[in-house]
Amino acid sequence: MKKTIALIAHDGKKPEMVAFVKDHQDLLEHAHIIATGTTGSYVRQTGLPVELKLSGPMGGDAQIAALAAEGKVDGIIFFRDPLGKHAHEPDIQMLMRVCDLYNVPLATNPATGSLIIEGLLEDLVD
Ligand SMILES: O=C(CO)COP(=O)(O)O
């Protein structure tokens, strides 16, 4: 069964997310990718299939948190914009809390994101 990886990026971090996905495309091809709506539309530019959830401010972070709580997400890469303010900050905090509660790997920067991708997917590739 494929590992499910969730990708989320705030607006200021979307180009960084696309670059990150391109850098790890050979591994991510072996995963089931889900993403908040706008992030996922960007990531689809790489040609990888992405299951789109709602946009973050419209409940997408909450949808991914619910999947994490149900054990349906193997790892989350969430590039937050440390300079931005977000109306849905409670959802963002809730997602991070759920990851801690259920011990779901969560990366908030590319360095940790690489470790998660490699740790979860590397042995699936010859
Ligand atoms: O707001 C977000 C995460 O908190 C990201 O949502 P979008 O990918 O829809 O922009």
PDB file of C-alpha atoms and ligand atoms in Angstrom:
ATOM      1  CA  MET A   1       0.000   0.000   0.000  1.00  0.00           C
ATOM      2  CA  LYS A   2       1.301   3.464  -0.926  1.00  0.00           C
ATOM      3  CA  LYS A   3       2.364   5.885   1.782  1.00  0.00           C
ATOM      4  CA  THR A   4       0.257   9.028   1.952  1.00  0.00           C
ATOM      5  CA  ILE A   5       2.163  12.302   2.105  1.00  0.00           C
ATOM      6  CA  ALA A   6       0.346  15.591   2.743  1.00  0.00           C
ATOM      7  CA  LEU A   7       1.782  18.798   1.301  1.00  0.00           C
ATOM      8  CA  ILE A   8       0.802  22.257   2.530  1.00  0.00           C
ATOM      9  CA  ALA A   9       2.467  25.608   1.886  1.00  0.00           C
ATOM     10  CA  HIS A  10       1.502  29.158   2.721  1.00  0.00           C
ATOM     11  CA  ASP A  11       1.494  31.604  -0.182  1.00  0.00           C
ATOM     12  CA  GLY A  12       5.024  32.908   0.416  1.00  0.00           C
ATOM     13  CA  LYS A  13       6.302  29.334   0.469  1.00  0.00           C
ATOM     14  CA  LYS A  14       4.545  27.834  -2.550  1.00  0.00           C
ATOM     15  CA  PRO A  15       7.484  28.296  -4.944  1.00  0.00           C
ATOM     16  CA  GLU A  16       9.705  26.608  -2.341  1.00  0.00           C
ATOM     17  CA  MET A  17       7.245  23.725  -2.126  1.00  0.00           C
ATOM     18  CA  VAL A  18       7.222  23.229  -5.906  1.00  0.00           C
ATOM     19  CA  ALA A  19      11.040  23.243  -5.919  1.00  0.00           C
ATOM     20  CA  PHE A  20      11.054  20.765  -3.017  1.00  0.00           C
ATOM     21  CA  VAL A  21       8.685  18.419  -4.839  1.00  0.00           C
ATOM     22  CA  LYS A  22      10.794  18.579  -8.012  1.00  0.00           C
ATOM     23  CA  ASP A  23      13.895  17.762  -5.949  1.00  0.00           C
ATOM     24  CA  HIS A  24      12.154  14.670  -4.522  1.00  0.00           C
ATOM     25  CA  GLN A  25      10.039  13.727  -7.528  1.00  0.00           C
ATOM     26  CA  ASP A  26      11.696  10.320  -7.981  1.00  0.00           C
ATOM     27  CA  LEU A  27      10.605   9.303  -4.471  1.00  0.00           C
ATOM     28  CA  LEU A  28       7.267  11.120  -4.408  1.00  0.00           C
ATOM     29  CA  GLU A  29       6.201   9.221  -7.553  1.00  0.00           C
ATOM     30  CA  HIS A  30       5.825   6.216  -5.249  1.00  0.00           C
ATOM     31  CA  ALA A  31       3.538   8.015  -2.785  1.00  0.00           C
ATOM     32  CA  HIS A  32      -0.099   9.033  -2.687  1.00  0.00           C
ATOM     33  CA  ILE A  33       0.055  12.824  -2.431  1.00  0.00           C
ATOM     34  CA  ILE A  34      -2.679  14.903  -0.869  1.00  0.00           C
ATOM     35  CA  ALA A  35      -2.542  18.674  -0.486  1.00  0.00           C
ATOM     36  CA  THR A  36      -4.514  21.730   0.484  1.00  0.00           C
ATOM     37  CA  GLY A  37      -6.226  23.145  -2.593  1.00  0.00           C
ATOM     38  CA  THR A  38      -3.952  25.895  -3.819  1.00  0.00           C
ATOM     39  CA  THR A  39      -0.739  24.157  -2.826  1.00  0.00           C
ATOM     40  CA  GLY A  40      -1.915  21.064  -4.662  1.00  0.00           C
ATOM     41  CA  SER A  41      -2.671  23.035  -7.832  1.00  0.00           C
ATOM     42  CA  TYR A  42       0.897  24.322  -7.789  1.00  0.00           C
ATOM     43  CA  VAL A  43       2.344  20.871  -7.111  1.00  0.00           C
ATOM     44  CA  ARG A  44       0.388  19.438 -10.057  1.00  0.00           C
ATOM     45  CA  GLN A  45       2.629  21.591 -12.293  1.00  0.00           C
ATOM     46  CA  THR A  46       5.291  18.938 -11.681  1.00  0.00           C
ATOM     47  CA  GLY A  47       3.099  16.338 -13.386  1.00  0.00           C
ATOM     48  CA  LEU A  48       2.595  14.326 -10.201  1.00  0.00           C
ATOM     49  CA  PRO A  49      -0.987  13.349  -9.367  1.00  0.00           C
ATOM     50  CA  VAL A  50      -2.288  15.145  -6.283  1.00  0.00           C
ATOM     51  CA  GLU A  51      -5.556  14.619  -4.417  1.00  0.00           C
ATOM     52  CA  LEU A  52      -6.803  18.115  -3.662  1.00  0.00           C
ATOM     53  CA  LYS A  53      -8.451  18.958  -0.357  1.00  0.00           C
ATOM     54  CA  LEU A  54     -10.136  22.291   0.359  1.00  0.00           C
ATOM     55  CA  SER A  55      -7.991  25.385   0.374  1.00  0.00           C
ATOM     56  CA  GLY A  56      -6.326  25.913   3.754  1.00  0.00           C
ATOM     57  CA  PRO A  57      -8.378  28.935   4.842  1.00  0.00           C
ATOM     58  CA  MET A  58     -11.554  27.081   3.811  1.00  0.00           C
ATOM     59  CA  GLY A  59     -10.874  24.001   5.947  1.00  0.00           C
ATOM     60  CA  GLY A  60      -8.119  22.137   4.094  1.00  0.00           C
ATOM     61  CA  ASP A  61      -5.741  22.052   7.079  1.00  0.00           C
ATOM     62  CA  ALA A  62      -8.612  20.735   9.197  1.00  0.00           C
ATOM     63  CA  GLN A  63      -9.352  17.990   6.630  1.00  0.00           C
ATOM     64  CA  ILE A  64      -5.708  16.889   6.674  1.00  0.00           C
ATOM     65  CA  ALA A  65      -5.677  17.007  10.485  1.00  0.00           C
ATOM     66  CA  ALA A  66      -8.731  14.741  10.557  1.00  0.00           C
ATOM     67  CA  LEU A  67      -6.991  12.233   8.256  1.00  0.00           C
ATOM     68  CA  ALA A  68      -3.897  12.363  10.467  1.00  0.00           C
ATOM     69  CA  ALA A  69      -6.035  11.660  13.535  1.00  0.00           C
ATOM     70  CA  GLU A  70      -7.509   8.635  11.721  1.00  0.00           C
ATOM     71  CA  GLY A  71      -4.059   7.261  10.919  1.00  0.00           C
ATOM     72  CA  LYS A  72      -4.517   7.900   7.191  1.00  0.00           C
ATOM     73  CA  VAL A  73      -1.495  10.167   6.660  1.00  0.00           C
ATOM     74  CA  ASP A  74       2.083   8.894   6.949  1.00  0.00           C
ATOM     75  CA  GLY A  75       3.850  12.253   6.865  1.00  0.00           C
ATOM     76  CA  ILE A  76       3.068  15.946   6.500  1.00  0.00           C
ATOM     77  CA  ILE A  77       5.276  18.587   4.886  1.00  0.00           C
ATOM     78  CA  PHE A  78       3.980  21.999   5.884  1.00  0.00           C
ATOM     79  CA  PHE A  79       5.993  25.024   4.803  1.00  0.00           C
ATOM     80  CA  ARG A  80       4.604  27.841   6.923  1.00  0.00           C
ATOM     81  CA  ASP A  81       5.287  31.491   6.243  1.00  0.00           C
ATOM     82  CA  PRO A  82       6.787  32.751   9.495  1.00  0.00           C
ATOM     83  CA  LEU A  83       6.128  36.343   8.390  1.00  0.00           C
ATOM     84  CA  GLY A  84       2.453  35.931   7.498  1.00  0.00           C
ATOM     85  CA  LYS A  85      -0.756  36.256   9.524  1.00  0.00           C
ATOM     86  CA  HIS A  86      -3.559  33.788   8.855  1.00  0.00           C
ATOM     87  CA  ALA A  87      -7.261  33.976   9.616  1.00  0.00           C
ATOM     88  CA  HIS A  88      -7.263  30.189  10.008  1.00  0.00           C
ATOM     89  CA  GLU A  89      -4.428  30.092  12.563  1.00  0.00           C
ATOM     90  CA  PRO A  90      -6.577  27.909  14.898  1.00  0.00           C
ATOM     91  CA  ASP A  91      -6.738  25.235  12.155  1.00  0.00           C
ATOM     92  CA  ILE A  92      -2.969  25.403  11.673  1.00  0.00           C
ATOM     93  CA  GLN A  93      -2.373  24.964  15.414  1.00  0.00           C
ATOM     94  CA  MET A  94      -4.887  22.128  15.485  1.00  0.00           C
ATOM     95  CA  LEU A  95      -3.084  20.304  12.691  1.00  0.00           C
ATOM     96  CA  MET A  96       0.215  20.572  14.535  1.00  0.00           C
ATOM     97  CA  ARG A  97      -1.383  19.451  17.796  1.00  0.00           C
ATOM     98  CA  VAL A  98      -2.917  16.404  16.111  1.00  0.00           C
ATOM     99  CA  CYS A  99       0.502  15.460  14.694  1.00  0.00           C
ATOM    100  CA  ASP A 100       1.968  15.566  18.204  1.00  0.00           C
ATOM    101  CA  LEU A 101      -1.001  13.715  19.665  1.00  0.00           C
ATOM    102  CA  TYR A 102      -0.796  10.850  17.148  1.00  0.00           C
ATOM    103  CA  ASN A 103       2.965  10.914  16.510  1.00  0.00           C
ATOM    104  CA  VAL A 104       2.614  11.783  12.828  1.00  0.00           C
ATOM    105  CA  PRO A 105       5.873  13.008  11.223  1.00  0.00           C
ATOM    106  CA  LEU A 106       5.555  16.739  10.482  1.00  0.00           C
ATOM    107  CA  ALA A 107       8.185  18.833   8.690  1.00  0.00           C
ATOM    108  CA  THR A 108       7.994  22.604   8.571  1.00  0.00           C
ATOM    109  CA  ASN A 109      11.084  23.232   6.452  1.00  0.00           C
ATOM    110  CA  PRO A 110      12.801  21.576   3.476  1.00  0.00           C
ATOM    111  CA  ALA A 111      15.672  20.073   5.502  1.00  0.00           C
ATOM    112  CA  THR A 112      13.297  18.097   7.719  1.00  0.00           C
ATOM    113  CA  GLY A 113      11.005  17.476   4.780  1.00  0.00           C
ATOM    114  CA  SER A 114      13.825  15.679   2.961  1.00  0.00           C
ATOM    115  CA  LEU A 115      14.398  13.441   5.985  1.00  0.00           C
ATOM    116  CA  ILE A 116      10.723  12.505   6.091  1.00  0.00           C
ATOM    117  CA  ILE A 117      10.499  11.792   2.364  1.00  0.00           C
ATOM    118  CA  GLU A 118      13.694   9.740   2.401  1.00  0.00           C
ATOM    119  CA  GLY A 119      12.754   7.921   5.610  1.00  0.00           C
ATOM    120  CA  LEU A 120       9.282   6.982   4.395  1.00  0.00           C
ATOM    121  CA  LEU A 121       9.909   6.336   0.718  1.00  0.00           C
ATOM    122  CA  GLU A 122      13.543   5.461   0.073  1.00  0.00           C
ATOM    123  CA  ASP A 123      13.253   1.713   0.634  1.00  0.00           C
ATOM    124  CA  LEU A 124      10.300   1.555  -1.775  1.00  0.00           C
ATOM    125  CA  VAL A 125      12.666   2.424  -4.656  1.00  0.00           C
ATOM    126  CA  ASP A 126      15.344   0.077  -6.041  1.00  0.00           C
TER     127      ASP A 126
HETATM  128  O1  LIG B   1      -3.396  28.000   4.093  1.00  0.00           O
HETATM  129  C1  LIG B   1      -2.776  27.007   3.925  1.00  0.00           C
HETATM  130  C2  LIG B   1      -2.207  26.272   5.056  1.00  0.00           C
HETATM  131  O2  LIG B   1      -2.522  26.812   6.305  1.00  0.00           O
HETATM  132  C3  LIG B   1      -2.538  26.476   2.568  1.00  0.00           C
HETATM  133  O3  LIG B   1      -3.727  26.437   1.841  1.00  0.00           O
HETATM  134  P1  LIG B   1      -3.692  26.494   0.267  1.00  0.00           P
HETATM  135  O4  LIG B   1      -2.778  25.426  -0.206  1.00  0.00           O
HETATM  136  O5  LIG B   1      -5.092  26.262  -0.186  1.00  0.00           O
HETATM  137  O6  LIG B   1      -3.177  27.879  -0.084  1.00  0.00           O
END
